[in-house]
């Protein structure tokens, strides 16, 4: 019989899916603002702008609320797991094996750090775009380039992330962890040999 071990707490799963939902809404509304063909098709630019901006505010507030009201101690422990980067992580990224991994592999650690940093940068540059429309002092030369650049890079990350999460046969079992919270103990031992589940 398959034995399952806990991989993600309820707080972590809620945070992941709230983040994903907000990201997709912002990506869709942002693309309507960005691509002329979509802009013309949808029309009502001022409304789309408002939807985009207020979804951004809602997104960041929701993530902060989940982090504050949820299992904070667990999140701090997870952040520590992500923060530790050792020689096995370097070997993993260089494609050298064996490179036994902890709870998160080196790619997942990078993805987490980049996703968190990008969220902050999206927020800051988005606020500057919004304020810049109201007060010229907030109009800085690189803001649009930064906001658009973040979108391109996060799209690339997302394509890789989705491929590993839902298509690649060796890794797609992880989907169970981020939805139901548990994963097959044998799978975990193979992919995360240095991780001891609670
Ligand atoms: C807290 C988060 C965010 C805030 C406050 C925010 C805010 C804004 C604002 C105020 C604009 C300018 C709208 C205009 O004047 O036309 C904008 C544009 C845009 N945003 Fe965001 N945004 C956020 C997150 C995101 C995310 C996560 C994405 C994509 C994944 C995104 C993609 C875009 C795109 C593509 C544009 C159009 C830029 C252009 O016309 O060159 N934004 N955003
Ligand atoms: C339908 C969309 C998505 C699916 C199916 C999905 C699936 C997954 C899965 C299965 C994991 C757990 C991997 C593990 O066992 O460690 C995960 C983790 C994660 N996801 Fe997603 N995800 C989605 C959308 C997103 C989006 C939009 C973002 C960010 C913009 C994101 C960011 C992350 C991060 C940072 C992690 C932790 C590090 C990692 O595993 O790469 N996800 N996701």
Short mmCIF file of C-alpha atoms and ligand atoms in Angstrom, two decimals:
data_model
loop_
_atom_site.label_atom_id
_atom_site.label_comp_id
_atom_site.label_asym_id
_atom_site.label_seq_id
_atom_site.Cartn_x
_atom_site.Cartn_y
_atom_site.Cartn_z
CA UNK A 1 0.00 0.00 0.00
CA UNK A 2 1.24 3.53 -0.77
CA UNK A 3 2.39 5.50 2.26
CA UNK A 4 1.95 9.27 2.12
CA UNK A 5 3.89 11.97 3.96
CA UNK A 6 2.86 15.60 4.55
CA UNK A 7 4.62 18.03 2.20
CA UNK A 8 2.68 21.31 2.36
CA UNK A 9 0.62 22.77 5.22
CA UNK A 10 -2.78 24.34 4.63
CA UNK A 11 -1.22 27.82 4.94
CA UNK A 12 1.39 27.01 2.29
CA UNK A 13 -1.19 25.62 -0.11
CA UNK A 14 -3.53 28.58 0.40
CA UNK A 15 -0.62 30.95 -0.17
CA UNK A 16 0.39 29.12 -3.35
CA UNK A 17 -3.08 29.13 -4.89
CA UNK A 18 -3.90 32.70 -3.86
CA UNK A 19 -0.61 33.73 -5.44
CA UNK A 20 -1.34 31.77 -8.63
CA UNK A 21 -4.90 33.13 -8.91
CA UNK A 22 -3.77 36.75 -8.46
CA UNK A 23 -0.90 36.24 -10.88
CA UNK A 24 -3.20 34.90 -13.63
CA UNK A 25 -5.73 37.75 -13.20
CA UNK A 26 -2.90 40.31 -13.35
CA UNK A 27 -1.26 38.59 -16.31
CA UNK A 28 -4.54 38.52 -18.27
CA UNK A 29 -5.49 42.14 -17.51
CA UNK A 30 -1.87 43.27 -18.00
CA UNK A 31 -1.75 41.61 -21.43
CA UNK A 32 -4.96 43.39 -22.43
CA UNK A 33 -3.21 46.68 -21.61
CA UNK A 34 0.02 45.61 -23.32
CA UNK A 35 -1.03 43.94 -26.59
CA UNK A 36 -2.69 46.32 -29.08
CA UNK A 37 -4.77 43.52 -30.67
CA UNK A 38 -6.22 42.54 -27.27
CA UNK A 39 -6.71 46.19 -26.26
CA UNK A 40 -8.82 46.82 -29.36
CA UNK A 41 -10.76 43.57 -28.92
CA UNK A 42 -11.65 44.25 -25.27
CA UNK A 43 -11.87 48.06 -25.41
CA UNK A 44 -12.82 49.90 -22.17
CA UNK A 45 -9.19 50.62 -21.29
CA UNK A 46 -9.89 52.70 -18.16
CA UNK A 47 -11.93 49.83 -16.69
CA UNK A 48 -9.24 47.23 -17.48
CA UNK A 49 -6.65 49.54 -15.90
CA UNK A 50 -8.73 49.76 -12.73
CA UNK A 51 -9.27 46.00 -12.66
CA UNK A 52 -5.52 45.48 -13.06
CA UNK A 53 -4.45 47.97 -10.42
CA UNK A 54 -7.01 46.96 -7.78
CA UNK A 55 -6.35 43.24 -8.39
CA UNK A 56 -2.69 44.03 -7.71
CA UNK A 57 -3.54 45.72 -4.43
CA UNK A 58 -5.90 42.85 -3.53
CA UNK A 59 -3.28 40.26 -4.47
CA UNK A 60 -0.53 41.68 -2.28
CA UNK A 61 -2.95 42.29 0.63
CA UNK A 62 -4.30 38.74 0.40
CA UNK A 63 -0.81 37.21 0.42
CA UNK A 64 0.16 39.34 3.43
CA UNK A 65 -3.07 38.40 5.26
CA UNK A 66 -2.54 34.65 4.66
CA UNK A 67 1.06 34.92 5.90
CA UNK A 68 0.06 36.87 9.03
CA UNK A 69 -3.09 34.92 9.93
CA UNK A 70 -1.82 31.46 8.93
CA UNK A 71 0.86 29.21 10.37
CA UNK A 72 3.61 31.84 10.61
CA UNK A 73 6.09 29.57 12.36
CA UNK A 74 5.74 26.97 9.61
CA UNK A 75 6.34 29.64 6.95
CA UNK A 76 9.50 30.81 8.73
CA UNK A 77 10.73 27.20 8.81
CA UNK A 78 9.98 26.85 5.09
CA UNK A 79 11.82 30.12 4.38
CA UNK A 80 14.86 28.70 6.20
CA UNK A 81 14.72 25.54 4.06
CA UNK A 82 14.68 27.72 0.95
CA UNK A 83 17.47 29.94 2.23
CA UNK A 84 20.01 27.15 2.80
CA UNK A 85 22.08 26.66 -0.34
CA UNK A 86 24.90 24.11 -0.17
CA UNK A 87 27.34 22.28 -2.43
CA UNK A 88 24.71 19.64 -3.37
CA UNK A 89 22.51 22.47 -4.65
CA UNK A 90 25.34 23.75 -6.84
CA UNK A 91 25.97 20.21 -8.15
CA UNK A 92 22.23 19.83 -8.85
CA UNK A 93 22.14 23.03 -10.91
CA UNK A 94 25.29 22.02 -12.82
CA UNK A 95 23.60 18.72 -13.72
CA UNK A 96 26.15 16.65 -11.73
CA UNK A 97 24.77 13.58 -10.00
CA UNK A 98 24.44 12.36 -7.33
CA UNK A 99 23.24 15.59 -5.73
CA UNK A 100 20.82 14.60 -2.95
CA UNK A 101 18.27 17.36 -2.29
CA UNK A 102 16.50 18.58 0.84
CA UNK A 103 12.82 19.48 1.12
CA UNK A 104 13.23 21.75 -1.92
CA UNK A 105 15.65 21.13 -4.75
CA UNK A 106 17.96 23.91 -5.92
CA UNK A 107 15.65 24.83 -8.84
CA UNK A 108 12.67 25.14 -6.50
CA UNK A 109 14.69 27.30 -4.12
CA UNK A 110 15.61 29.64 -6.96
CA UNK A 111 12.03 29.69 -8.21
CA UNK A 112 10.75 30.62 -4.73
CA UNK A 113 13.27 33.41 -4.20
CA UNK A 114 12.67 34.86 -7.68
CA UNK A 115 8.87 34.64 -7.32
CA UNK A 116 8.99 36.50 -3.98
CA UNK A 117 11.38 39.16 -5.30
CA UNK A 118 9.30 39.63 -8.47
CA UNK A 119 6.09 40.06 -6.46
CA UNK A 120 7.72 42.89 -4.54
CA UNK A 121 9.12 44.48 -7.71
CA UNK A 122 5.77 44.13 -9.55
CA UNK A 123 4.12 45.91 -6.62
CA UNK A 124 6.67 48.74 -6.40
CA UNK A 125 6.81 49.37 -10.16
CA UNK A 126 2.98 49.07 -10.43
CA UNK A 127 2.52 51.61 -7.65
CA UNK A 128 4.96 53.96 -9.38
CA UNK A 129 3.05 53.61 -12.68
CA UNK A 130 -0.20 54.42 -10.91
CA UNK A 131 1.22 57.32 -8.89
CA UNK A 132 3.11 58.62 -11.95
CA UNK A 133 -0.19 59.13 -13.75
CA UNK A 134 -1.31 61.39 -10.89
CA UNK A 135 1.93 63.18 -10.02
CA UNK A 136 4.87 63.73 -12.39
CA UNK A 137 7.39 63.40 -9.52
CA UNK A 138 6.72 59.63 -9.52
CA UNK A 139 7.35 59.29 -13.26
CA UNK A 140 10.69 57.46 -13.54
CA UNK A 141 12.28 56.48 -16.84
CA UNK A 142 12.73 52.74 -16.25
CA UNK A 143 9.43 51.85 -14.55
CA UNK A 144 7.52 50.54 -17.57
CA UNK A 145 10.58 48.63 -18.77
CA UNK A 146 10.94 47.03 -15.34
CA UNK A 147 7.24 46.11 -15.08
CA UNK A 148 7.20 44.64 -18.62
CA UNK A 149 10.57 42.90 -18.11
CA UNK A 150 9.26 41.23 -14.94
CA UNK A 151 6.29 39.95 -16.91
CA UNK A 152 8.53 38.37 -19.59
CA UNK A 153 10.82 36.66 -17.08
CA UNK A 154 7.96 35.42 -14.89
CA UNK A 155 6.23 34.01 -17.96
CA UNK A 156 9.36 31.98 -18.76
CA UNK A 157 9.54 30.73 -15.16
CA UNK A 158 5.85 29.85 -15.23
CA UNK A 159 6.14 27.79 -18.43
CA UNK A 160 8.98 25.75 -16.87
CA UNK A 161 7.05 25.47 -13.59
CA UNK A 162 3.88 24.22 -15.29
CA UNK A 163 5.83 21.74 -17.41
CA UNK A 164 7.42 20.21 -14.29
CA UNK A 165 4.18 20.34 -12.27
CA UNK A 166 1.73 18.84 -14.75
CA UNK A 167 3.58 17.21 -17.68
CA UNK A 168 7.01 15.82 -16.77
CA UNK A 169 6.36 12.21 -15.59
CA UNK A 170 9.17 12.23 -12.98
CA UNK A 171 7.98 15.37 -11.18
CA UNK A 172 4.24 15.70 -11.78
CA UNK A 173 3.45 13.67 -8.66
CA UNK A 174 4.24 16.91 -6.77
CA UNK A 175 0.79 18.16 -7.85
CA UNK A 176 -0.70 15.98 -5.11
CA UNK A 177 1.42 17.82 -2.53
CA UNK A 178 0.27 21.31 -3.50
CA UNK A 179 -3.41 20.26 -3.78
CA UNK A 180 -4.01 17.59 -1.10
CA UNK A 181 -0.91 18.30 0.97
CA UNK A 182 0.65 14.83 0.93
CA UNK A 183 3.03 12.96 -1.40
CA UNK A 184 4.09 9.34 -1.86
CA UNK A 185 6.83 8.63 0.71
CA UNK A 186 8.90 6.65 -1.82
CA UNK A 187 8.73 9.44 -4.38
CA UNK A 188 9.81 11.93 -1.70
CA UNK A 189 12.76 9.75 -0.72
CA UNK A 190 13.87 9.52 -4.36
CA UNK A 191 13.55 13.23 -5.16
CA UNK A 192 14.31 14.78 -1.77
CA UNK A 193 16.68 12.29 -0.12
CA UNK A 194 17.91 14.74 2.54
CA UNK A 195 14.39 15.72 3.62
CA UNK A 196 12.90 14.08 6.69
CA UNK A 197 9.13 14.66 6.60
CA UNK A 198 7.48 15.31 9.97
C1 LIG B 1 0.82 44.58 -7.17
C2 LIG B 1 0.91 44.27 -8.40
C3 LIG B 1 0.69 45.16 -9.60
C4 LIG B 1 0.31 46.48 -9.69
C5 LIG B 1 -0.03 47.44 -8.56
C6 LIG B 1 0.28 46.82 -11.11
C7 LIG B 1 -0.05 48.07 -11.64
C8 LIG B 1 0.01 48.43 -12.96
C9 LIG B 1 -0.28 49.75 -13.49
C10 LIG B 1 -0.73 50.96 -12.67
C11 LIG B 1 -0.08 49.69 -14.83
C12 LIG B 1 -0.24 50.87 -15.82
C13 LIG B 1 -1.53 50.77 -16.58
C14 LIG B 1 -1.56 51.82 -17.69
O1 LIG B 1 -1.35 52.99 -17.36
O2 LIG B 1 -1.80 51.46 -18.84
C15 LIG B 1 0.30 48.33 -15.17
C16 LIG B 1 0.58 47.89 -16.43
C17 LIG B 1 0.89 46.57 -16.76
N1 LIG B 1 1.02 45.52 -15.87
FE1 LIG B 1 0.84 45.62 -13.87
N2 LIG B 1 0.64 45.70 -11.85
C18 LIG B 1 0.90 44.68 -10.97
C19 LIG B 1 1.27 43.38 -11.26
C20 LIG B 1 1.40 42.89 -12.54
C21 LIG B 1 1.67 41.50 -12.86
C22 LIG B 1 1.83 40.37 -11.84
C23 LIG B 1 1.74 41.42 -14.24
C24 LIG B 1 2.00 40.25 -15.14
C25 LIG B 1 2.26 39.03 -14.76
C26 LIG B 1 1.53 42.77 -14.77
C27 LIG B 1 1.53 43.11 -16.10
C28 LIG B 1 1.34 44.38 -16.60
C29 LIG B 1 1.40 44.73 -18.01
C30 LIG B 1 1.73 43.77 -19.14
C31 LIG B 1 1.13 46.09 -18.11
C32 LIG B 1 1.09 46.95 -19.38
C33 LIG B 1 2.37 47.73 -19.47
C34 LIG B 1 2.54 48.51 -20.76
O3 LIG B 1 1.54 49.09 -21.22
O4 LIG B 1 3.67 48.51 -21.27
N3 LIG B 1 1.33 43.62 -13.70
N4 LIG B 1 0.38 47.59 -14.00
C1 LIG B 2 -2.07 26.02 -12.51
C2 LIG B 2 -0.96 26.59 -12.10
C3 LIG B 2 0.05 25.98 -11.16
C4 LIG B 2 0.31 24.67 -10.83
C5 LIG B 2 -0.37 23.41 -11.37
C6 LIG B 2 1.40 24.68 -9.86
C7 LIG B 2 1.94 23.56 -9.27
C8 LIG B 2 2.88 23.57 -8.26
C9 LIG B 2 3.35 22.41 -7.54
C10 LIG B 2 2.94 20.97 -7.84
C11 LIG B 2 4.23 22.82 -6.60
C12 LIG B 2 4.94 21.95 -5.55
C13 LIG B 2 6.29 21.48 -5.96
C14 LIG B 2 6.95 20.76 -4.80
O1 LIG B 2 6.56 19.63 -4.48
O2 LIG B 2 7.83 21.34 -4.16
C15 LIG B 2 4.35 24.25 -6.73
C16 LIG B 2 5.19 25.04 -5.99
C17 LIG B 2 5.44 26.37 -6.27
N1 LIG B 2 4.73 27.17 -7.15
FE1 LIG B 2 3.26 26.59 -8.36
N2 LIG B 2 1.78 25.98 -9.64
C18 LIG B 2 0.97 26.81 -10.42
C19 LIG B 2 1.04 28.18 -10.50
C20 LIG B 2 2.04 28.94 -9.94
C21 LIG B 2 2.24 30.35 -10.17
C22 LIG B 2 1.39 31.22 -11.10
C23 LIG B 2 3.33 30.73 -9.45
C24 LIG B 2 4.01 32.09 -9.32
C25 LIG B 2 3.78 33.12 -10.08
C26 LIG B 2 3.81 29.55 -8.72
C27 LIG B 2 4.89 29.53 -7.85
C28 LIG B 2 5.30 28.42 -7.13
C29 LIG B 2 6.43 28.43 -6.22
C30 LIG B 2 7.35 29.63 -5.92
C31 LIG B 2 6.52 27.15 -5.67
C32 LIG B 2 7.56 26.61 -4.66
C33 LIG B 2 8.87 26.30 -5.39
C34 LIG B 2 8.75 25.29 -6.51
O3 LIG B 2 8.26 24.17 -6.30
O4 LIG B 2 9.14 25.63 -7.65
N3 LIG B 2 3.00 28.49 -9.05
N4 LIG B 2 3.51 24.68 -7.73
#
